[in-house]
Amino acid sequence: MQWKRRLAIGVLSLGILVGCATTGERMATKEKSLYDRLGGKPAITAVVDDFTARVAADRRINRFFANTDVPAFKAKLVDQICEASGGPCKYTGKDMKTAHAGMGVTDADFNALVEDLVATLDKFKVPEKEKGELLGALGPMRKDIVTR
Ligand code: HEM
């Protein structure tokens, strides 16, 4: 009987061991959200600050923002990026089609803005992977923003 008990305990221990190992593996491979990898709300706020300063200085596109309430615009942008990257925020601004309707934004304007954003992300040394994911989340908005 003794050997049967030993065998049962052995099998049970092995089961627990394998169970723990696979759970641990799953926990180790579960990736953090883009929001967390970017550095959360403080990092996103810093990115939006630098980015909007670049846009304001960018003579290719700054005319679009001549009458913009910049602090309010920044707050909306932070919420939008925070939400789109899996963070805890809720964007309550207009949808992209409504927000940019009638502006006559061209592909060149859109590209200029993306260039400014990339310059900011490079300045903050955002890794290629996270940079790609963020641009990938914003890219599909082009069809609603570019109207000319
Ligand atoms: C992926 C690219 C873009 C994103 C994520 C984006 C995002 C936004 C957001 C969140 C708003 C605020 C909407 C609201 O007021 O409720 C906004 C407004 C605006 N966007 Fe964009 N935008 C993009 C591209 C562009 C481009 C390319 C231009 C022009 C060059 C542009 C010009 C404007 C202007 C002028 C406003 C109105 C600001 C105001 O209230 O005065 N946007 N955009």
PDB file of C-alpha atoms and ligand atoms in Angstrom:
ATOM      1  CA  MET A   1       0.000   0.000   0.000  1.00  0.00           C
ATOM      2  CA  GLN A   2       2.855   2.307   0.869  1.00  0.00           C
ATOM      3  CA  TRP A   3       4.076   2.496  -2.764  1.00  0.00           C
ATOM      4  CA  LYS A   4       0.619   3.361  -3.998  1.00  0.00           C
ATOM      5  CA  ARG A   5       0.430   6.300  -1.598  1.00  0.00           C
ATOM      6  CA  ARG A   6       3.883   7.432  -2.650  1.00  0.00           C
ATOM      7  CA  LEU A   7       2.887   7.171  -6.298  1.00  0.00           C
ATOM      8  CA  ALA A   8      -0.330   9.126  -5.675  1.00  0.00           C
ATOM      9  CA  ILE A   9       1.579  11.903  -3.860  1.00  0.00           C
ATOM     10  CA  GLY A  10       4.173  11.908  -6.635  1.00  0.00           C
ATOM     11  CA  VAL A  11       1.583  12.270  -9.375  1.00  0.00           C
ATOM     12  CA  LEU A  12      -0.241  14.962  -7.398  1.00  0.00           C
ATOM     13  CA  SER A  13       2.979  16.956  -6.828  1.00  0.00           C
ATOM     14  CA  LEU A  14       3.913  16.704 -10.477  1.00  0.00           C
ATOM     15  CA  GLY A  15       0.462  17.965 -11.428  1.00  0.00           C
ATOM     16  CA  ILE A  16       0.766  20.956  -9.111  1.00  0.00           C
ATOM     17  CA  LEU A  17       4.289  21.656 -10.371  1.00  0.00           C
ATOM     18  CA  VAL A  18       3.246  21.595 -14.051  1.00  0.00           C
ATOM     19  CA  GLY A  19       0.163  23.656 -13.224  1.00  0.00           C
ATOM     20  CA  CYS A  20       2.254  26.337 -11.493  1.00  0.00           C
ATOM     21  CA  ALA A  21       4.823  26.369 -14.263  1.00  0.00           C
ATOM     22  CA  THR A  22       2.239  26.930 -17.006  1.00  0.00           C
ATOM     23  CA  THR A  23       0.410  29.604 -14.965  1.00  0.00           C
ATOM     24  CA  GLY A  24       3.737  31.355 -14.346  1.00  0.00           C
ATOM     25  CA  GLU A  25       4.558  31.181 -18.016  1.00  0.00           C
ATOM     26  CA  ARG A  26       1.215  32.653 -18.962  1.00  0.00           C
ATOM     27  CA  MET A  27       1.667  35.467 -16.449  1.00  0.00           C
ATOM     28  CA  ALA A  28       5.154  36.199 -17.742  1.00  0.00           C
ATOM     29  CA  THR A  29       4.041  36.322 -21.385  1.00  0.00           C
ATOM     30  CA  LYS A  30       0.861  38.352 -20.853  1.00  0.00           C
ATOM     31  CA  GLU A  31       1.822  41.687 -22.359  1.00  0.00           C
ATOM     32  CA  LYS A  32       1.084  44.984 -20.662  1.00  0.00           C
ATOM     33  CA  SER A  33      -1.219  47.407 -22.454  1.00  0.00           C
ATOM     34  CA  LEU A  34       0.321  49.947 -24.825  1.00  0.00           C
ATOM     35  CA  TYR A  35      -0.819  52.588 -22.317  1.00  0.00           C
ATOM     36  CA  ASP A  36       1.320  51.028 -19.576  1.00  0.00           C
ATOM     37  CA  ARG A  37       4.290  50.461 -21.880  1.00  0.00           C
ATOM     38  CA  LEU A  38       4.208  54.104 -22.969  1.00  0.00           C
ATOM     39  CA  GLY A  39       4.404  55.136 -19.308  1.00  0.00           C
ATOM     40  CA  GLY A  40       0.769  55.891 -18.509  1.00  0.00           C
ATOM     41  CA  LYS A  41      -0.899  59.275 -18.334  1.00  0.00           C
ATOM     42  CA  PRO A  42       2.190  61.330 -17.326  1.00  0.00           C
ATOM     43  CA  ALA A  43       4.096  60.088 -20.395  1.00  0.00           C
ATOM     44  CA  ILE A  44       1.120  60.612 -22.725  1.00  0.00           C
ATOM     45  CA  THR A  45       0.640  64.140 -21.360  1.00  0.00           C
ATOM     46  CA  ALA A  46       4.326  64.917 -21.969  1.00  0.00           C
ATOM     47  CA  VAL A  47       4.042  63.567 -25.530  1.00  0.00           C
ATOM     48  CA  VAL A  48       0.932  65.669 -26.235  1.00  0.00           C
ATOM     49  CA  ASP A  49       2.609  68.813 -24.804  1.00  0.00           C
ATOM     50  CA  ASP A  50       5.666  68.420 -27.018  1.00  0.00           C
ATOM     51  CA  PHE A  51       3.606  67.391 -30.045  1.00  0.00           C
ATOM     52  CA  THR A  52       1.195  70.337 -29.873  1.00  0.00           C
ATOM     53  CA  ALA A  53       4.150  72.728 -29.517  1.00  0.00           C
ATOM     54  CA  ARG A  54       5.616  71.240 -32.714  1.00  0.00           C
ATOM     55  CA  VAL A  55       2.299  71.564 -34.549  1.00  0.00           C
ATOM     56  CA  ALA A  56       1.956  75.178 -33.363  1.00  0.00           C
ATOM     57  CA  ALA A  57       5.401  75.913 -34.805  1.00  0.00           C
ATOM     58  CA  ASP A  58       4.845  73.933 -38.002  1.00  0.00           C
ATOM     59  CA  ARG A  59       4.109  76.455 -40.763  1.00  0.00           C
ATOM     60  CA  ARG A  60       2.767  73.707 -43.007  1.00  0.00           C
ATOM     61  CA  ILE A  61      -0.271  73.134 -40.751  1.00  0.00           C
ATOM     62  CA  ASN A  62      -0.455  75.638 -37.872  1.00  0.00           C
ATOM     63  CA  ARG A  63      -2.994  77.827 -39.716  1.00  0.00           C
ATOM     64  CA  PHE A  64      -5.603  75.132 -39.013  1.00  0.00           C
ATOM     65  CA  PHE A  65      -5.223  75.769 -35.285  1.00  0.00           C
ATOM     66  CA  ALA A  66      -5.317  79.590 -35.348  1.00  0.00           C
ATOM     67  CA  ASN A  67      -8.533  79.750 -33.282  1.00  0.00           C
ATOM     68  CA  THR A  68      -8.001  76.649 -31.172  1.00  0.00           C
ATOM     69  CA  ASP A  69      -8.349  76.594 -27.383  1.00  0.00           C
ATOM     70  CA  VAL A  70      -5.036  74.781 -26.951  1.00  0.00           C
ATOM     71  CA  PRO A  71      -5.420  73.510 -23.331  1.00  0.00           C
ATOM     72  CA  ALA A  72      -8.872  72.068 -24.132  1.00  0.00           C
ATOM     73  CA  PHE A  73      -7.551  70.483 -27.351  1.00  0.00           C
ATOM     74  CA  LYS A  74      -4.599  68.942 -25.475  1.00  0.00           C
ATOM     75  CA  ALA A  75      -6.879  67.472 -22.809  1.00  0.00           C
ATOM     76  CA  LYS A  76      -9.024  65.821 -25.496  1.00  0.00           C
ATOM     77  CA  LEU A  77      -5.962  64.474 -27.267  1.00  0.00           C
ATOM     78  CA  VAL A  78      -4.603  62.990 -24.025  1.00  0.00           C
ATOM     79  CA  ASP A  79      -7.928  61.263 -23.328  1.00  0.00           C
ATOM     80  CA  GLN A  80      -8.145  59.986 -26.886  1.00  0.00           C
ATOM     81  CA  ILE A  81      -4.606  58.518 -26.897  1.00  0.00           C
ATOM     82  CA  CYS A  82      -5.047  57.168 -23.363  1.00  0.00           C
ATOM     83  CA  GLU A  83      -8.253  55.362 -24.325  1.00  0.00           C
ATOM     84  CA  ALA A  84      -6.949  54.154 -27.696  1.00  0.00           C
ATOM     85  CA  SER A  85      -3.870  52.625 -26.033  1.00  0.00           C
ATOM     86  CA  GLY A  86      -5.918  50.661 -23.503  1.00  0.00           C
ATOM     87  CA  GLY A  87      -5.725  53.135 -20.625  1.00  0.00           C
ATOM     88  CA  PRO A  88      -8.437  54.000 -18.106  1.00  0.00           C
ATOM     89  CA  CYS A  89      -9.576  57.273 -19.753  1.00  0.00           C
ATOM     90  CA  LYS A  90     -12.754  58.041 -21.646  1.00  0.00           C
ATOM     91  CA  TYR A  91     -12.579  60.285 -24.707  1.00  0.00           C
ATOM     92  CA  THR A  92     -15.670  62.479 -24.760  1.00  0.00           C
ATOM     93  CA  GLY A  93     -14.785  64.747 -27.701  1.00  0.00           C
ATOM     94  CA  LYS A  94     -16.274  64.660 -31.167  1.00  0.00           C
ATOM     95  CA  ASP A  95     -15.748  61.697 -33.455  1.00  0.00           C
ATOM     96  CA  MET A  96     -12.940  62.305 -35.967  1.00  0.00           C
ATOM     97  CA  LYS A  97     -15.238  62.833 -38.943  1.00  0.00           C
ATOM     98  CA  THR A  98     -17.293  65.519 -37.189  1.00  0.00           C
ATOM     99  CA  ALA A  99     -14.243  67.178 -35.573  1.00  0.00           C
ATOM    100  CA  HIS A 100     -12.478  67.679 -38.931  1.00  0.00           C
ATOM    101  CA  ALA A 101     -15.478  68.260 -41.183  1.00  0.00           C
ATOM    102  CA  GLY A 102     -15.140  71.199 -43.556  1.00  0.00           C
ATOM    103  CA  MET A 103     -11.459  71.805 -42.735  1.00  0.00           C
ATOM    104  CA  GLY A 104     -10.217  70.530 -46.061  1.00  0.00           C
ATOM    105  CA  VAL A 105      -7.333  68.558 -44.540  1.00  0.00           C
ATOM    106  CA  THR A 106      -5.176  66.965 -47.270  1.00  0.00           C
ATOM    107  CA  ASP A 107      -2.963  63.880 -47.175  1.00  0.00           C
ATOM    108  CA  ALA A 108       0.060  66.212 -47.062  1.00  0.00           C
ATOM    109  CA  ASP A 109      -1.384  67.972 -43.988  1.00  0.00           C
ATOM    110  CA  PHE A 110      -2.021  64.636 -42.321  1.00  0.00           C
ATOM    111  CA  ASN A 111       1.518  63.460 -43.117  1.00  0.00           C
ATOM    112  CA  ALA A 112       2.969  66.684 -41.693  1.00  0.00           C
ATOM    113  CA  LEU A 113       1.108  66.119 -38.440  1.00  0.00           C
ATOM    114  CA  VAL A 114       2.287  62.495 -38.246  1.00  0.00           C
ATOM    115  CA  GLU A 115       5.845  63.704 -38.895  1.00  0.00           C
ATOM    116  CA  ASP A 116       5.561  66.061 -35.920  1.00  0.00           C
ATOM    117  CA  LEU A 117       4.256  63.218 -33.764  1.00  0.00           C
ATOM    118  CA  VAL A 118       7.106  60.922 -34.835  1.00  0.00           C
ATOM    119  CA  ALA A 119       9.628  63.664 -33.973  1.00  0.00           C
ATOM    120  CA  THR A 120       8.104  63.840 -30.481  1.00  0.00           C
ATOM    121  CA  LEU A 121       8.103  60.056 -30.014  1.00  0.00           C
ATOM    122  CA  ASP A 122      11.749  59.937 -31.127  1.00  0.00           C
ATOM    123  CA  LYS A 123      12.673  62.751 -28.754  1.00  0.00           C
ATOM    124  CA  PHE A 124      11.166  60.731 -25.878  1.00  0.00           C
ATOM    125  CA  LYS A 125      12.916  57.599 -27.152  1.00  0.00           C
ATOM    126  CA  VAL A 126       9.669  55.632 -27.455  1.00  0.00           C
ATOM    127  CA  PRO A 127      10.786  52.215 -28.765  1.00  0.00           C
ATOM    128  CA  GLU A 128       9.988  51.236 -32.377  1.00  0.00           C
ATOM    129  CA  LYS A 129       7.423  48.647 -31.264  1.00  0.00           C
ATOM    130  CA  GLU A 130       5.365  51.088 -29.176  1.00  0.00           C
ATOM    131  CA  LYS A 131       5.790  53.829 -31.783  1.00  0.00           C
ATOM    132  CA  GLY A 132       4.444  51.478 -34.449  1.00  0.00           C
ATOM    133  CA  GLU A 133       1.507  50.450 -32.296  1.00  0.00           C
ATOM    134  CA  LEU A 134       0.523  54.039 -31.528  1.00  0.00           C
ATOM    135  CA  LEU A 135       0.798  55.149 -35.147  1.00  0.00           C
ATOM    136  CA  GLY A 136      -1.081  52.004 -36.114  1.00  0.00           C
ATOM    137  CA  ALA A 137      -3.934  53.031 -33.812  1.00  0.00           C
ATOM    138  CA  LEU A 138      -4.091  56.548 -35.290  1.00  0.00           C
ATOM    139  CA  GLY A 139      -3.547  55.621 -38.950  1.00  0.00           C
ATOM    140  CA  PRO A 140      -7.079  54.354 -39.614  1.00  0.00           C
ATOM    141  CA  MET A 141      -8.425  57.785 -38.584  1.00  0.00           C
ATOM    142  CA  ARG A 142      -6.930  59.270 -41.769  1.00  0.00           C
ATOM    143  CA  LYS A 143      -9.974  58.311 -43.837  1.00  0.00           C
ATOM    144  CA  ASP A 144     -12.227  60.381 -41.534  1.00  0.00           C
ATOM    145  CA  ILE A 145      -9.878  63.371 -41.281  1.00  0.00           C
ATOM    146  CA  VAL A 146      -8.565  63.830 -44.840  1.00  0.00           C
ATOM    147  CA  THR A 147     -11.333  65.290 -46.985  1.00  0.00           C
ATOM    148  CA  ARG A 148      -9.491  66.911 -49.844  1.00  0.00           C
TER     149      ARG A 148
HETATM  150  C1  HEM B   1      -4.488  60.983 -36.406  1.00  0.00           C
HETATM  151  C2  HEM B   1      -4.493  62.285 -36.572  1.00  0.00           C
HETATM  152  C3  HEM B   1      -5.378  63.206 -35.763  1.00  0.00           C
HETATM  153  C4  HEM B   1      -5.963  63.020 -34.542  1.00  0.00           C
HETATM  154  C5  HEM B   1      -5.853  61.808 -33.628  1.00  0.00           C
HETATM  155  C6  HEM B   1      -6.721  64.216 -34.246  1.00  0.00           C
HETATM  156  C7  HEM B   1      -7.444  64.408 -33.081  1.00  0.00           C
HETATM  157  C8  HEM B   1      -8.237  65.500 -32.851  1.00  0.00           C
HETATM  158  C9  HEM B   1      -9.087  65.674 -31.680  1.00  0.00           C
HETATM  159  C10 HEM B   1      -9.211  64.685 -30.548  1.00  0.00           C
HETATM  160  C11 HEM B   1      -9.716  66.844 -31.811  1.00  0.00           C
HETATM  161  C12 HEM B   1     -10.715  67.467 -30.824  1.00  0.00           C
HETATM  162  C13 HEM B   1     -12.131  67.150 -31.199  1.00  0.00           C
HETATM  163  C14 HEM B   1     -13.120  67.910 -30.351  1.00  0.00           C
HETATM  164  O1  HEM B   1     -13.001  69.143 -30.265  1.00  0.00           O
HETATM  165  O2  HEM B   1     -14.035  67.294 -29.767  1.00  0.00           O
HETATM  166  C15 HEM B   1      -9.267  67.431 -33.049  1.00  0.00           C
HETATM  167  C16 HEM B   1      -9.643  68.675 -33.519  1.00  0.00           C
HETATM  168  C17 HEM B   1      -8.995  69.340 -34.514  1.00  0.00           C
HETATM  169  N1  HEM B   1      -8.069  68.812 -35.372  1.00  0.00           N
HETATM  170 FE1  HEM B   1      -7.383  66.962 -35.365  1.00  0.00          FE
HETATM  171  N2  HEM B   1      -6.578  65.099 -35.283  1.00  0.00           N
HETATM  172  C18 HEM B   1      -5.764  64.531 -36.222  1.00  0.00           C
HETATM  173  C19 HEM B   1      -5.372  65.090 -37.415  1.00  0.00           C
HETATM  174  C20 HEM B   1      -5.529  66.407 -37.741  1.00  0.00           C
HETATM  175  C21 HEM B   1      -4.916  67.085 -38.865  1.00  0.00           C
HETATM  176  C22 HEM B   1      -4.032  66.403 -39.903  1.00  0.00           C
HETATM  177  C23 HEM B   1      -5.278  68.382 -38.786  1.00  0.00           C
HETATM  178  C24 HEM B   1      -4.896  69.517 -39.687  1.00  0.00           C
HETATM  179  C25 HEM B   1      -3.719  69.628 -40.197  1.00  0.00           C
HETATM  180  C26 HEM B   1      -6.133  68.536 -37.641  1.00  0.00           C
HETATM  181  C27 HEM B   1      -6.724  69.704 -37.223  1.00  0.00           C
HETATM  182  C28 HEM B   1      -7.628  69.814 -36.211  1.00  0.00           C
HETATM  183  C29 HEM B   1      -8.287  71.050 -35.838  1.00  0.00           C
HETATM  184  C30 HEM B   1      -8.072  72.424 -36.505  1.00  0.00           C
HETATM  185  C31 HEM B   1      -9.162  70.759 -34.791  1.00  0.00           C
HETATM  186  C32 HEM B   1     -10.105  71.713 -34.108  1.00  0.00           C
HETATM  187  C33 HEM B   1      -9.427  72.303 -32.900  1.00  0.00           C
HETATM  188  C34 HEM B   1     -10.365  73.312 -32.274  1.00  0.00           C
HETATM  189  O3  HEM B   1     -11.219  72.928 -31.491  1.00  0.00           O
HETATM  190  O4  HEM B   1     -10.209  74.473 -32.603  1.00  0.00           O
HETATM  191  N3  HEM B   1      -6.254  67.316 -37.021  1.00  0.00           N
HETATM  192  N4  HEM B   1      -8.377  66.592 -33.665  1.00  0.00           N
END
